[in-house]
PDB file of C-alpha atoms in Angstrom:
ATOM      1  CA  UNK A   1     -16.521  -9.224 -21.096  1.00 80.00           C
ATOM      2  CA  UNK A   2     -18.566  -6.712 -23.680  1.00 87.00           C
ATOM      3  CA  UNK A   3     -20.191  -3.752 -23.382  1.00 91.00           C
ATOM      4  CA  UNK A   4     -22.972  -3.269 -26.055  1.00 93.00           C
ATOM      5  CA  UNK A   5     -24.780   0.451 -26.655  1.00 94.00           C
ATOM      6  CA  UNK A   6     -27.962   0.866 -28.401  1.00 97.00           C
ATOM      7  CA  UNK A   7     -29.072   4.139 -30.324  1.00 97.00           C
ATOM      8  CA  UNK A   8     -32.863   4.630 -31.913  1.00 97.00           C
ATOM      9  CA  UNK A   9     -31.779   6.936 -35.156  1.00 97.00           C
ATOM     10  CA  UNK A  10     -33.544  10.415 -34.686  1.00 96.00           C
ATOM     11  CA  UNK A  11     -35.185  10.970 -38.208  1.00 97.00           C
ATOM     12  CA  UNK A  12     -32.553  14.347 -38.970  1.00 96.00           C
ATOM     13  CA  UNK A  13     -30.212  11.726 -39.374  1.00 97.00           C
ATOM     14  CA  UNK A  14     -32.339   9.562 -41.912  1.00 96.00           C
ATOM     15  CA  UNK A  15     -29.965   8.723 -45.050  1.00 97.00           C
ATOM     16  CA  UNK A  16     -26.779   9.047 -43.032  1.00 97.00           C
ATOM     17  CA  UNK A  17     -23.853   6.364 -43.047  1.00 97.00           C
ATOM     18  CA  UNK A  18     -23.549   4.343 -40.385  1.00 96.00           C
ATOM     19  CA  UNK A  19     -20.155   5.872 -40.206  1.00 96.00           C
ATOM     20  CA  UNK A  20     -21.182   9.542 -39.994  1.00 97.00           C
ATOM     21  CA  UNK A  21     -23.748   9.463 -37.203  1.00 97.00           C
ATOM     22  CA  UNK A  22     -21.030   7.013 -35.588  1.00 95.00           C
ATOM     23  CA  UNK A  23     -18.168  10.158 -35.666  1.00 95.00           C
ATOM     24  CA  UNK A  24     -20.541  12.802 -36.175  1.00 95.00           C
ATOM     25  CA  UNK A  25     -23.618  12.640 -33.748  1.00 95.00           C
ATOM     26  CA  UNK A  26     -21.818  10.044 -31.011  1.00 94.00           C
ATOM     27  CA  UNK A  27     -18.363  11.023 -31.136  1.00 92.00           C
ATOM     28  CA  UNK A  28     -16.840   7.748 -31.896  1.00 93.00           C
ATOM     29  CA  UNK A  29     -12.719   8.137 -32.919  1.00 92.00           C
ATOM     30  CA  UNK A  30     -11.560   6.381 -36.259  1.00 92.00           C
ATOM     31  CA  UNK A  31      -9.993   3.793 -33.694  1.00 91.00           C
ATOM     32  CA  UNK A  32     -12.979   3.126 -32.115  1.00 91.00           C
ATOM     33  CA  UNK A  33     -15.350   2.721 -35.168  1.00 91.00           C
ATOM     34  CA  UNK A  34     -12.242   0.433 -36.582  1.00 91.00           C
ATOM     35  CA  UNK A  35     -12.475  -1.539 -33.882  1.00 88.00           C
ATOM     36  CA  UNK A  36     -16.011  -2.295 -33.840  1.00 88.00           C
ATOM     37  CA  UNK A  37     -15.945  -3.250 -37.904  1.00 87.00           C
ATOM     38  CA  UNK A  38     -13.215  -5.435 -36.769  1.00 86.00           C
ATOM     39  CA  UNK A  39     -15.772  -7.357 -34.153  1.00 84.00           C
ATOM     40  CA  UNK A  40     -18.136  -9.957 -35.061  1.00 84.00           C
ATOM     41  CA  UNK A  41     -21.083  -8.537 -34.508  1.00 87.00           C
ATOM     42  CA  UNK A  42     -19.015  -5.300 -33.756  1.00 92.00           C
ATOM     43  CA  UNK A  43     -21.921  -3.080 -35.664  1.00 95.00           C
ATOM     44  CA  UNK A  44     -25.368  -4.455 -35.608  1.00 96.00           C
ATOM     45  CA  UNK A  45     -28.856  -2.603 -37.524  1.00 97.00           C
ATOM     46  CA  UNK A  46     -31.986  -4.078 -36.517  1.00 97.00           C
ATOM     47  CA  UNK A  47     -29.667  -6.556 -35.432  1.00 95.00           C
ATOM     48  CA  UNK A  48     -28.204  -7.773 -38.472  1.00 95.00           C
ATOM     49  CA  UNK A  49     -24.422  -7.286 -39.001  1.00 94.00           C
ATOM     50  CA  UNK A  50     -23.501  -4.378 -41.300  1.00 94.00           C
ATOM     51  CA  UNK A  51     -20.852  -2.481 -43.034  1.00 93.00           C
ATOM     52  CA  UNK A  52     -20.060   0.927 -41.661  1.00 94.00           C
ATOM     53  CA  UNK A  53     -21.596   2.501 -44.980  1.00 95.00           C
ATOM     54  CA  UNK A  54     -25.261   0.890 -44.630  1.00 96.00           C
ATOM     55  CA  UNK A  55     -27.353   3.640 -44.231  1.00 98.00           C
ATOM     56  CA  UNK A  56     -29.608   4.931 -41.695  1.00 97.00           C
ATOM     57  CA  UNK A  57     -33.683   5.098 -41.840  1.00 97.00           C
ATOM     58  CA  UNK A  58     -35.201   6.892 -38.981  1.00 97.00           C
ATOM     59  CA  UNK A  59     -36.330   4.731 -36.328  1.00 96.00           C
ATOM     60  CA  UNK A  60     -33.561   1.775 -36.997  1.00 97.00           C
ATOM     61  CA  UNK A  61     -31.815   0.498 -34.201  1.00 98.00           C
ATOM     62  CA  UNK A  62     -28.147   0.941 -34.259  1.00 97.00           C
ATOM     63  CA  UNK A  63     -25.774  -0.996 -31.577  1.00 96.00           C
ATOM     64  CA  UNK A  64     -22.450  -1.442 -30.895  1.00 95.00           C
ATOM     65  CA  UNK A  65     -20.611  -3.917 -28.767  1.00 93.00           C
ATOM     66  CA  UNK A  66     -17.585  -2.651 -27.106  1.00 90.00           C
ATOM     67  CA  UNK A  67     -14.667  -5.316 -25.621  1.00 88.00           C
ATOM     68  CA  UNK A  68     -13.868  -4.647 -22.256  1.00 88.00           C
ATOM     69  CA  UNK A  69     -10.543  -6.421 -21.456  1.00 89.00           C
ATOM     70  CA  UNK A  70      -9.651  -7.369 -18.133  1.00 90.00           C
ATOM     71  CA  UNK A  71      -7.022  -5.111 -15.782  1.00 88.00           C
ATOM     72  CA  UNK A  72      -3.508  -6.723 -15.043  1.00 88.00           C
ATOM     73  CA  UNK A  73      -2.365  -5.025 -12.499  1.00 91.00           C
ATOM     74  CA  UNK A  74      -1.783  -6.825  -8.905  1.00 93.00           C
ATOM     75  CA  UNK A  75      -4.483  -5.842  -6.147  1.00 95.00           C
ATOM     76  CA  UNK A  76      -3.432  -3.702  -3.369  1.00 94.00           C
ATOM     77  CA  UNK A  77      -6.002  -2.283  -0.277  1.00 95.00           C
ATOM     78  CA  UNK A  78      -5.003   1.331  -0.843  1.00 95.00           C
ATOM     79  CA  UNK A  79      -6.924   4.455   0.690  1.00 92.00           C
ATOM     80  CA  UNK A  80      -9.100   6.168  -2.286  1.00 95.00           C
ATOM     81  CA  UNK A  81     -12.681   7.124  -2.286  1.00 95.00           C
ATOM     82  CA  UNK A  82     -15.412   6.486  -5.105  1.00 97.00           C
ATOM     83  CA  UNK A  83     -17.280   9.524  -6.549  1.00 97.00           C
ATOM     84  CA  UNK A  84     -19.181   7.638  -9.212  1.00 96.00           C
ATOM     85  CA  UNK A  85     -19.087   4.483 -11.396  1.00 97.00           C
ATOM     86  CA  UNK A  86     -21.096   3.496 -14.615  1.00 96.00           C
ATOM     87  CA  UNK A  87     -20.591   0.743 -16.908  1.00 94.00           C
ATOM     88  CA  UNK A  88     -18.409   2.564 -18.860  1.00 96.00           C
ATOM     89  CA  UNK A  89     -16.460   4.943 -15.964  1.00 97.00           C
ATOM     90  CA  UNK A  90     -14.945   5.066 -12.873  1.00 97.00           C
ATOM     91  CA  UNK A  91     -14.544   8.605 -11.014  1.00 98.00           C
ATOM     92  CA  UNK A  92     -12.552   9.075  -7.785  1.00 98.00           C
ATOM     93  CA  UNK A  93     -10.746  11.368  -5.447  1.00 98.00           C
ATOM     94  CA  UNK A  94      -7.193  10.464  -5.840  1.00 98.00           C
ATOM     95  CA  UNK A  95      -4.710  11.450  -2.334  1.00 97.00           C
ATOM     96  CA  UNK A  96      -1.813  13.284  -2.760  1.00 97.00           C
ATOM     97  CA  UNK A  97       1.513  10.667  -2.679  1.00 95.00           C
ATOM     98  CA  UNK A  98       0.023   7.925  -4.974  1.00 96.00           C
ATOM     99  CA  UNK A  99       1.047   7.724  -8.544  1.00 96.00           C
ATOM    100  CA  UNK A 100      -1.700   7.010 -11.084  1.00 95.00           C
ATOM    101  CA  UNK A 101       0.345   3.790 -13.015  1.00 92.00           C
ATOM    102  CA  UNK A 102       2.863   1.890 -11.659  1.00 88.00           C
ATOM    103  CA  UNK A 103       6.073   2.542 -12.332  1.00 85.00           C
ATOM    104  CA  UNK A 104       9.787   1.460 -11.017  1.00 84.00           C
ATOM    105  CA  UNK A 105       9.668   2.434  -7.484  1.00 82.00           C
ATOM    106  CA  UNK A 106       6.124   2.423  -7.988  1.00 83.00           C
ATOM    107  CA  UNK A 107       4.765  -1.165  -8.921  1.00 83.00           C
ATOM    108  CA  UNK A 108       2.145  -1.794  -6.361  1.00 90.00           C
ATOM    109  CA  UNK A 109       1.151   1.611  -4.550  1.00 92.00           C
ATOM    110  CA  UNK A 110      -0.565   3.213  -7.634  1.00 96.00           C
ATOM    111  CA  UNK A 111      -4.235   3.333  -8.201  1.00 97.00           C
ATOM    112  CA  UNK A 112      -4.792   1.169 -10.698  1.00 96.00           C
ATOM    113  CA  UNK A 113      -3.330  -1.272  -8.216  1.00 96.00           C
ATOM    114  CA  UNK A 114      -5.941   0.344  -5.578  1.00 96.00           C
ATOM    115  CA  UNK A 115      -8.807  -0.259  -8.049  1.00 96.00           C
ATOM    116  CA  UNK A 116      -7.789  -3.399  -8.921  1.00 96.00           C
ATOM    117  CA  UNK A 117      -8.568  -4.402  -5.302  1.00 95.00           C
ATOM    118  CA  UNK A 118     -11.186  -2.596  -5.194  1.00 96.00           C
ATOM    119  CA  UNK A 119     -13.181  -4.752  -7.733  1.00 95.00           C
ATOM    120  CA  UNK A 120     -11.474  -8.188  -5.985  1.00 95.00           C
ATOM    121  CA  UNK A 121     -13.011  -6.605  -2.929  1.00 95.00           C
ATOM    122  CA  UNK A 122     -16.207  -6.607  -3.972  1.00 93.00           C
ATOM    123  CA  UNK A 123     -16.416 -10.077  -5.879  1.00 94.00           C
ATOM    124  CA  UNK A 124     -15.870  -8.166  -9.531  1.00 93.00           C
ATOM    125  CA  UNK A 125     -13.838  -8.848 -12.365  1.00 91.00           C
ATOM    126  CA  UNK A 126     -11.270  -5.465 -12.931  1.00 92.00           C
ATOM    127  CA  UNK A 127     -11.744  -3.951 -16.320  1.00 93.00           C
ATOM    128  CA  UNK A 128      -8.494  -2.521 -17.701  1.00 94.00           C
ATOM    129  CA  UNK A 129      -9.256   0.832 -16.687  1.00 96.00           C
ATOM    130  CA  UNK A 130      -7.656   3.559 -18.846  1.00 95.00           C
ATOM    131  CA  UNK A 131      -6.658   7.074 -17.120  1.00 96.00           C
ATOM    132  CA  UNK A 132      -8.679   9.760 -19.124  1.00 96.00           C
ATOM    133  CA  UNK A 133      -6.031  12.392 -17.694  1.00 95.00           C
ATOM    134  CA  UNK A 134      -2.988  12.197 -15.745  1.00 90.00           C
ATOM    135  CA  UNK A 135      -2.404  13.995 -12.080  1.00 95.00           C
ATOM    136  CA  UNK A 136       1.405  14.515 -10.713  1.00 94.00           C
ATOM    137  CA  UNK A 137       1.411  11.748  -8.120  1.00 95.00           C
ATOM    138  CA  UNK A 138       1.547  14.983  -5.442  1.00 97.00           C
ATOM    139  CA  UNK A 139      -1.768  16.559  -6.832  1.00 98.00           C
ATOM    140  CA  UNK A 140      -4.687  15.385  -4.989  1.00 98.00           C
ATOM    141  CA  UNK A 141      -8.034  15.703  -6.510  1.00 98.00           C
ATOM    142  CA  UNK A 142     -10.872  13.892  -8.869  1.00 98.00           C
ATOM    143  CA  UNK A 143      -9.803  11.247 -11.841  1.00 98.00           C
ATOM    144  CA  UNK A 144     -12.090   9.732 -14.329  1.00 98.00           C
ATOM    145  CA  UNK A 145     -10.751   6.211 -15.587  1.00 98.00           C
ATOM    146  CA  UNK A 146     -12.484   4.418 -18.433  1.00 97.00           C
ATOM    147  CA  UNK A 147     -13.238   0.808 -18.941  1.00 96.00           C
ATOM    148  CA  UNK A 148     -12.896   0.705 -22.852  1.00 94.00           C
ATOM    149  CA  UNK A 149     -11.550   2.682 -25.794  1.00 92.00           C
ATOM    150  CA  UNK A 150     -15.065   4.791 -26.261  1.00 94.00           C
ATOM    151  CA  UNK A 151     -14.895   6.218 -22.884  1.00 95.00           C
ATOM    152  CA  UNK A 152     -11.744   7.095 -22.855  1.00 94.00           C
ATOM    153  CA  UNK A 153     -11.736   8.783 -26.480  1.00 92.00           C
ATOM    154  CA  UNK A 154     -15.482   9.930 -26.485  1.00 92.00           C
ATOM    155  CA  UNK A 155     -15.675  11.480 -23.290  1.00 95.00           C
ATOM    156  CA  UNK A 156     -15.359  15.483 -23.405  1.00 95.00           C
ATOM    157  CA  UNK A 157     -13.742  17.020 -19.581  1.00 96.00           C
ATOM    158  CA  UNK A 158     -13.611  20.260 -18.141  1.00 96.00           C
ATOM    159  CA  UNK A 159     -11.598  20.052 -15.106  1.00 96.00           C
ATOM    160  CA  UNK A 160     -11.375  23.141 -12.388  1.00 97.00           C
ATOM    161  CA  UNK A 161      -8.247  23.148 -10.409  1.00 98.00           C
ATOM    162  CA  UNK A 162      -6.919  24.978  -7.163  1.00 98.00           C
ATOM    163  CA  UNK A 163      -4.122  25.902  -5.975  1.00 98.00           C
ATOM    164  CA  UNK A 164      -2.265  27.836  -3.337  1.00 98.00           C
ATOM    165  CA  UNK A 165       0.202  30.202  -4.478  1.00 98.00           C
ATOM    166  CA  UNK A 166       3.199  32.052  -2.548  1.00 98.00           C
ATOM    167  CA  UNK A 167       2.299  35.788  -2.413  1.00 97.00           C
ATOM    168  CA  UNK A 168      -1.288  37.906  -3.157  1.00 96.00           C
ATOM    169  CA  UNK A 169      -2.753  37.922  -6.243  1.00 95.00           C
ATOM    170  CA  UNK A 170      -5.772  39.606  -7.669  1.00 94.00           C
ATOM    171  CA  UNK A 171      -8.322  39.600 -10.174  1.00 95.00           C
ATOM    172  CA  UNK A 172      -7.665  36.794 -13.168  1.00 95.00           C
ATOM    173  CA  UNK A 173      -5.447  36.455 -15.909  1.00 96.00           C
ATOM    174  CA  UNK A 174      -3.970  33.933 -18.498  1.00 97.00           C
ATOM    175  CA  UNK A 175      -0.607  33.005 -18.689  1.00 98.00           C
ATOM    176  CA  UNK A 176       0.631  32.185 -22.433  1.00 97.00           C
ATOM    177  CA  UNK A 177       4.402  30.687 -22.166  1.00 98.00           C
ATOM    178  CA  UNK A 178       5.429  27.799 -23.420  1.00 98.00           C
ATOM    179  CA  UNK A 179       7.178  24.638 -21.195  1.00 97.00           C
ATOM    180  CA  UNK A 180       9.725  22.655 -21.980  1.00 96.00           C
ATOM    181  CA  UNK A 181      12.204  19.918 -20.014  1.00 95.00           C
ATOM    182  CA  UNK A 182      14.822  21.781 -18.432  1.00 94.00           C
ATOM    183  CA  UNK A 183      18.428  21.152 -19.801  1.00 92.00           C
ATOM    184  CA  UNK A 184      19.728  18.283 -17.621  1.00 92.00           C
ATOM    185  CA  UNK A 185      17.021  17.749 -15.567  1.00 93.00           C
ATOM    186  CA  UNK A 186      14.930  14.471 -16.570  1.00 91.00           C
ATOM    187  CA  UNK A 187      11.448  15.934 -14.488  1.00 93.00           C
ATOM    188  CA  UNK A 188      11.479  19.387 -14.378  1.00 96.00           C
ATOM    189  CA  UNK A 189      10.011  21.785 -16.513  1.00 96.00           C
ATOM    190  CA  UNK A 190      11.121  25.505 -18.084  1.00 95.00           C
ATOM    191  CA  UNK A 191       9.375  28.178 -19.204  1.00 96.00           C
ATOM    192  CA  UNK A 192      10.395  30.425 -22.181  1.00 94.00           C
ATOM    193  CA  UNK A 193      10.813  27.429 -24.853  1.00 93.00           C
ATOM    194  CA  UNK A 194       9.239  23.952 -25.799  1.00 94.00           C
ATOM    195  CA  UNK A 195       5.505  23.140 -26.676  1.00 96.00           C
ATOM    196  CA  UNK A 196       3.141  25.878 -26.267  1.00 97.00           C
ATOM    197  CA  UNK A 197       1.163  26.383 -23.144  1.00 97.00           C
ATOM    198  CA  UNK A 198      -1.728  28.100 -21.684  1.00 98.00           C
ATOM    199  CA  UNK A 199      -3.144  28.322 -17.873  1.00 98.00           C
ATOM    200  CA  UNK A 200      -6.292  30.644 -16.903  1.00 98.00           C
ATOM    201  CA  UNK A 201      -6.244  31.790 -13.865  1.00 97.00           C
ATOM    202  CA  UNK A 202      -8.484  33.604 -11.264  1.00 96.00           C
ATOM    203  CA  UNK A 203      -7.484  34.295  -7.543  1.00 96.00           C
ATOM    204  CA  UNK A 204     -10.698  33.293  -5.112  1.00 96.00           C
ATOM    205  CA  UNK A 205      -9.795  34.211  -1.519  1.00 95.00           C
ATOM    206  CA  UNK A 206      -6.204  35.102   0.191  1.00 95.00           C
ATOM    207  CA  UNK A 207      -4.756  34.532   3.596  1.00 94.00           C
ATOM    208  CA  UNK A 208      -1.743  34.228   5.187  1.00 93.00           C
ATOM    209  CA  UNK A 209       0.372  35.652   2.130  1.00 96.00           C
ATOM    210  CA  UNK A 210      -1.161  33.115   0.401  1.00 98.00           C
ATOM    211  CA  UNK A 211      -3.738  32.916  -2.389  1.00 98.00           C
ATOM    212  CA  UNK A 212      -6.489  30.439  -3.582  1.00 98.00           C
ATOM    213  CA  UNK A 213      -6.763  29.923  -7.369  1.00 97.00           C
ATOM    214  CA  UNK A 214      -9.093  28.640 -10.019  1.00 97.00           C
ATOM    215  CA  UNK A 215      -7.220  27.229 -12.666  1.00 97.00           C
ATOM    216  CA  UNK A 216      -8.065  25.663 -15.957  1.00 97.00           C
ATOM    217  CA  UNK A 217      -5.610  24.771 -18.825  1.00 97.00           C
ATOM    218  CA  UNK A 218      -6.009  25.016 -22.326  1.00 95.00           C
ATOM    219  CA  UNK A 219      -3.554  22.839 -22.867  1.00 95.00           C
ATOM    220  CA  UNK A 220      -2.298  20.170 -20.936  1.00 91.00           C
ATOM    221  CA  UNK A 221       2.026  20.136 -20.860  1.00 95.00           C
ATOM    222  CA  UNK A 222       3.639  17.939 -17.511  1.00 95.00           C
ATOM    223  CA  UNK A 223       3.486  20.688 -14.518  1.00 97.00           C
ATOM    224  CA  UNK A 224       2.376  23.085 -16.391  1.00 98.00           C
ATOM    225  CA  UNK A 225       0.479  24.860 -13.322  1.00 98.00           C
ATOM    226  CA  UNK A 226       3.213  24.390 -10.881  1.00 98.00           C
ATOM    227  CA  UNK A 227       5.999  25.856 -13.822  1.00 98.00           C
ATOM    228  CA  UNK A 228       3.785  28.176 -15.161  1.00 98.00           C
ATOM    229  CA  UNK A 229       2.901  29.704 -11.716  1.00 98.00           C
ATOM    230  CA  UNK A 230       6.809  29.889 -10.440  1.00 98.00           C
ATOM    231  CA  UNK A 231       7.662  31.322 -13.994  1.00 98.00           C
ATOM    232  CA  UNK A 232       4.656  34.486 -12.593  1.00 97.00           C
ATOM    233  CA  UNK A 233       6.671  34.893  -9.363  1.00 97.00           C
ATOM    234  CA  UNK A 234       4.272  32.971  -7.287  1.00 98.00           C
ATOM    235  CA  UNK A 235       5.703  29.178  -6.689  1.00 98.00           C
ATOM    236  CA  UNK A 236       3.230  26.520  -5.598  1.00 99.00           C
ATOM    237  CA  UNK A 237       3.507  26.423  -1.409  1.00 98.00           C
ATOM    238  CA  UNK A 238       5.012  22.749  -1.108  1.00 97.00           C
ATOM    239  CA  UNK A 239       6.554  22.726  -4.286  1.00 98.00           C
ATOM    240  CA  UNK A 240      10.220  22.791  -3.432  1.00 96.00           C
ATOM    241  CA  UNK A 241      10.581  21.931  -7.734  1.00 97.00           C
ATOM    242  CA  UNK A 242       9.584  25.001  -8.195  1.00 97.00           C
ATOM    243  CA  UNK A 243      10.743  27.279  -5.504  1.00 96.00           C
ATOM    244  CA  UNK A 244       7.946  26.371  -3.665  1.00 96.00           C
ATOM    245  CA  UNK A 245       8.126  26.575   0.490  1.00 96.00           C
ATOM    246  CA  UNK A 246       7.451  23.461   2.487  1.00 96.00           C
ATOM    247  CA  UNK A 247       6.654  25.657   6.099  1.00 96.00           C
ATOM    248  CA  UNK A 248       2.747  24.769   5.750  1.00 97.00           C
ATOM    249  CA  UNK A 249       2.608  21.987   3.698  1.00 98.00           C
ATOM    250  CA  UNK A 250       5.159  18.709   1.941  1.00 96.00           C
ATOM    251  CA  UNK A 251       4.237  18.858  -1.012  1.00 97.00           C
ATOM    252  CA  UNK A 252       2.926  21.076  -3.902  1.00 98.00           C
ATOM    253  CA  UNK A 253      -0.723  22.329  -2.860  1.00 98.00           C
ATOM    254  CA  UNK A 254      -2.361  21.656  -6.106  1.00 98.00           C
ATOM    255  CA  UNK A 255      -6.406  19.756  -6.214  1.00 98.00           C
ATOM    256  CA  UNK A 256      -8.358  18.806  -8.827  1.00 98.00           C
ATOM    257  CA  UNK A 257     -11.323  19.896  -7.425  1.00 97.00           C
ATOM    258  CA  UNK A 258     -14.350  19.876  -9.863  1.00 96.00           C
ATOM    259  CA  UNK A 259     -14.510  18.021 -13.050  1.00 96.00           C
ATOM    260  CA  UNK A 260     -17.248  18.141 -16.072  1.00 96.00           C
ATOM    261  CA  UNK A 261     -18.226  14.932 -17.785  1.00 97.00           C
ATOM    262  CA  UNK A 262     -20.028  15.025 -21.103  1.00 97.00           C
ATOM    263  CA  UNK A 263     -20.489  12.289 -23.653  1.00 96.00           C
ATOM    264  CA  UNK A 264     -23.350  12.013 -26.153  1.00 94.00           C
ATOM    265  CA  UNK A 265     -22.661   8.158 -26.811  1.00 94.00           C
ATOM    266  CA  UNK A 266     -22.718   6.818 -22.902  1.00 96.00           C
ATOM    267  CA  UNK A 267     -25.277   9.162 -22.047  1.00 94.00           C
ATOM    268  CA  UNK A 268     -22.974  11.339 -19.296  1.00 96.00           C
ATOM    269  CA  UNK A 269     -22.983  15.145 -18.142  1.00 97.00           C
ATOM    270  CA  UNK A 270     -21.862  15.378 -14.976  1.00 96.00           C
ATOM    271  CA  UNK A 271     -20.554  17.468 -12.716  1.00 94.00           C
ATOM    272  CA  UNK A 272     -18.125  16.202 -10.064  1.00 95.00           C
ATOM    273  CA  UNK A 273     -17.092  18.106  -6.677  1.00 95.00           C
ATOM    274  CA  UNK A 274     -13.629  16.708  -4.822  1.00 96.00           C
ATOM    275  CA  UNK A 275     -12.960  18.517  -1.646  1.00 96.00           C
ATOM    276  CA  UNK A 276     -10.168  19.563  -0.497  1.00 97.00           C
ATOM    277  CA  UNK A 277      -7.911  16.754   1.361  1.00 97.00           C
ATOM    278  CA  UNK A 278      -6.700  17.019   4.930  1.00 97.00           C
ATOM    279  CA  UNK A 279      -3.198  18.481   4.476  1.00 97.00           C
ATOM    280  CA  UNK A 280      -4.019  21.712   2.610  1.00 98.00           C
ATOM    281  CA  UNK A 281      -7.335  22.241   5.394  1.00 97.00           C
ATOM    282  CA  UNK A 282      -4.797  21.918   7.658  1.00 97.00           C
ATOM    283  CA  UNK A 283      -2.177  24.556   6.532  1.00 97.00           C
ATOM    284  CA  UNK A 284      -5.063  26.437   5.194  1.00 97.00           C
ATOM    285  CA  UNK A 285      -8.031  26.630   7.461  1.00 96.00           C
ATOM    286  CA  UNK A 286      -9.528  29.655   5.776  1.00 95.00           C
ATOM    287  CA  UNK A 287     -10.207  27.388   2.540  1.00 95.00           C
ATOM    288  CA  UNK A 288     -14.040  27.558   1.242  1.00 92.00           C
ATOM    289  CA  UNK A 289     -15.812  24.004   0.602  1.00 90.00           C
ATOM    290  CA  UNK A 290     -15.142  23.271  -3.221  1.00 90.00           C
ATOM    291  CA  UNK A 291     -19.001  23.437  -3.058  1.00 81.00           C
ATOM    292  CA  UNK A 292     -19.068  26.726  -2.214  1.00 80.00           C
ATOM    293  CA  UNK A 293     -16.969  27.910  -4.962  1.00 85.00           C
ATOM    294  CA  UNK A 294     -18.819  25.993  -8.019  1.00 73.00           C
ATOM    295  CA  UNK A 295     -20.901  28.794  -9.901  1.00 58.00           C
ATOM    296  CA  UNK A 296     -23.097  26.370 -11.937  1.00 39.00           C
ATOM    297  CA  UNK A 297     -24.563  22.741 -12.364  1.00 38.00           C
ATOM    298  CA  UNK A 298     -22.272  22.234 -15.120  1.00 34.00           C
ATOM    299  CA  UNK A 299     -18.842  22.921 -12.251  1.00 37.00           C
ATOM    300  CA  UNK A 300     -17.454  25.775 -14.231  1.00 47.00           C
ATOM    301  CA  UNK A 301     -15.784  28.574 -11.802  1.00 49.00           C
ATOM    302  CA  UNK A 302     -15.410  32.242 -12.947  1.00 50.00           C
ATOM    303  CA  UNK A 303     -11.885  31.540 -14.751  1.00 50.00           C
ATOM    304  CA  UNK A 304     -13.264  30.752 -18.430  1.00 49.00           C
ATOM    305  CA  UNK A 305     -10.735  30.365 -21.171  1.00 44.00           C
ATOM    306  CA  UNK A 306     -10.537  33.406 -23.710  1.00 36.00           C
TER     307      UNK A 306
END
């Protein structure tokens, strides 16, 4: 399977080399461009194969051929909902309790196994899907899967997470504290040493001794939100690994509720909202609808990186 992308060269790019147009205008990575150079018919200019040093003229038609390798994960019927699909992406709402990738002990119950069944059930070949980011097994919400290398490397993402912390917080803030693996643990993270980690948050509503937070990540460290709020003395409800209580919910109350995706090369500029799952709504019946939290058509909440 392949996916051919074609672009008309605008006037302002006349005289530019193919490689510069691909990288600077379309967002191709060096890896994706090298992939095109190696493929037969990978780069065509007005239907003729060219090198990446070829110069463009306004009105030229430039096209690239992306391979779509077939997926190999065993299909399993699993509960998740599809939010959106194109030739380039599959965006889904992942439930809590489902890992994204197969792993020891979870070789047939991952999201990628469920996606394989989704394609099998509609009689289609399953592409080799690659998540554009990861969600912990017990974190719910929106996640995007790319069908080829350009979808993965050439897409800008903005994610807003919603977290329920124990305790009452107000206002907004930034946590800029490094995170590293806790000594003696293979899983748990500790704050104060390791890699830089920056978390921006805003308190949205409070109820029953808990606060709903909108959270944006400037960095993407493992367990960053969970570790940072535990460090601040406000662990997430249900997150017993970081000091949270199971009194109301049996897993960390963390949900990726808003996802904005933008790719010039793939004509993508959309926002997706994933509503709170039943366990969070049951534990915290005062939660608003996710759609009511979104502050603009781009899915940006008030919480913004400084």
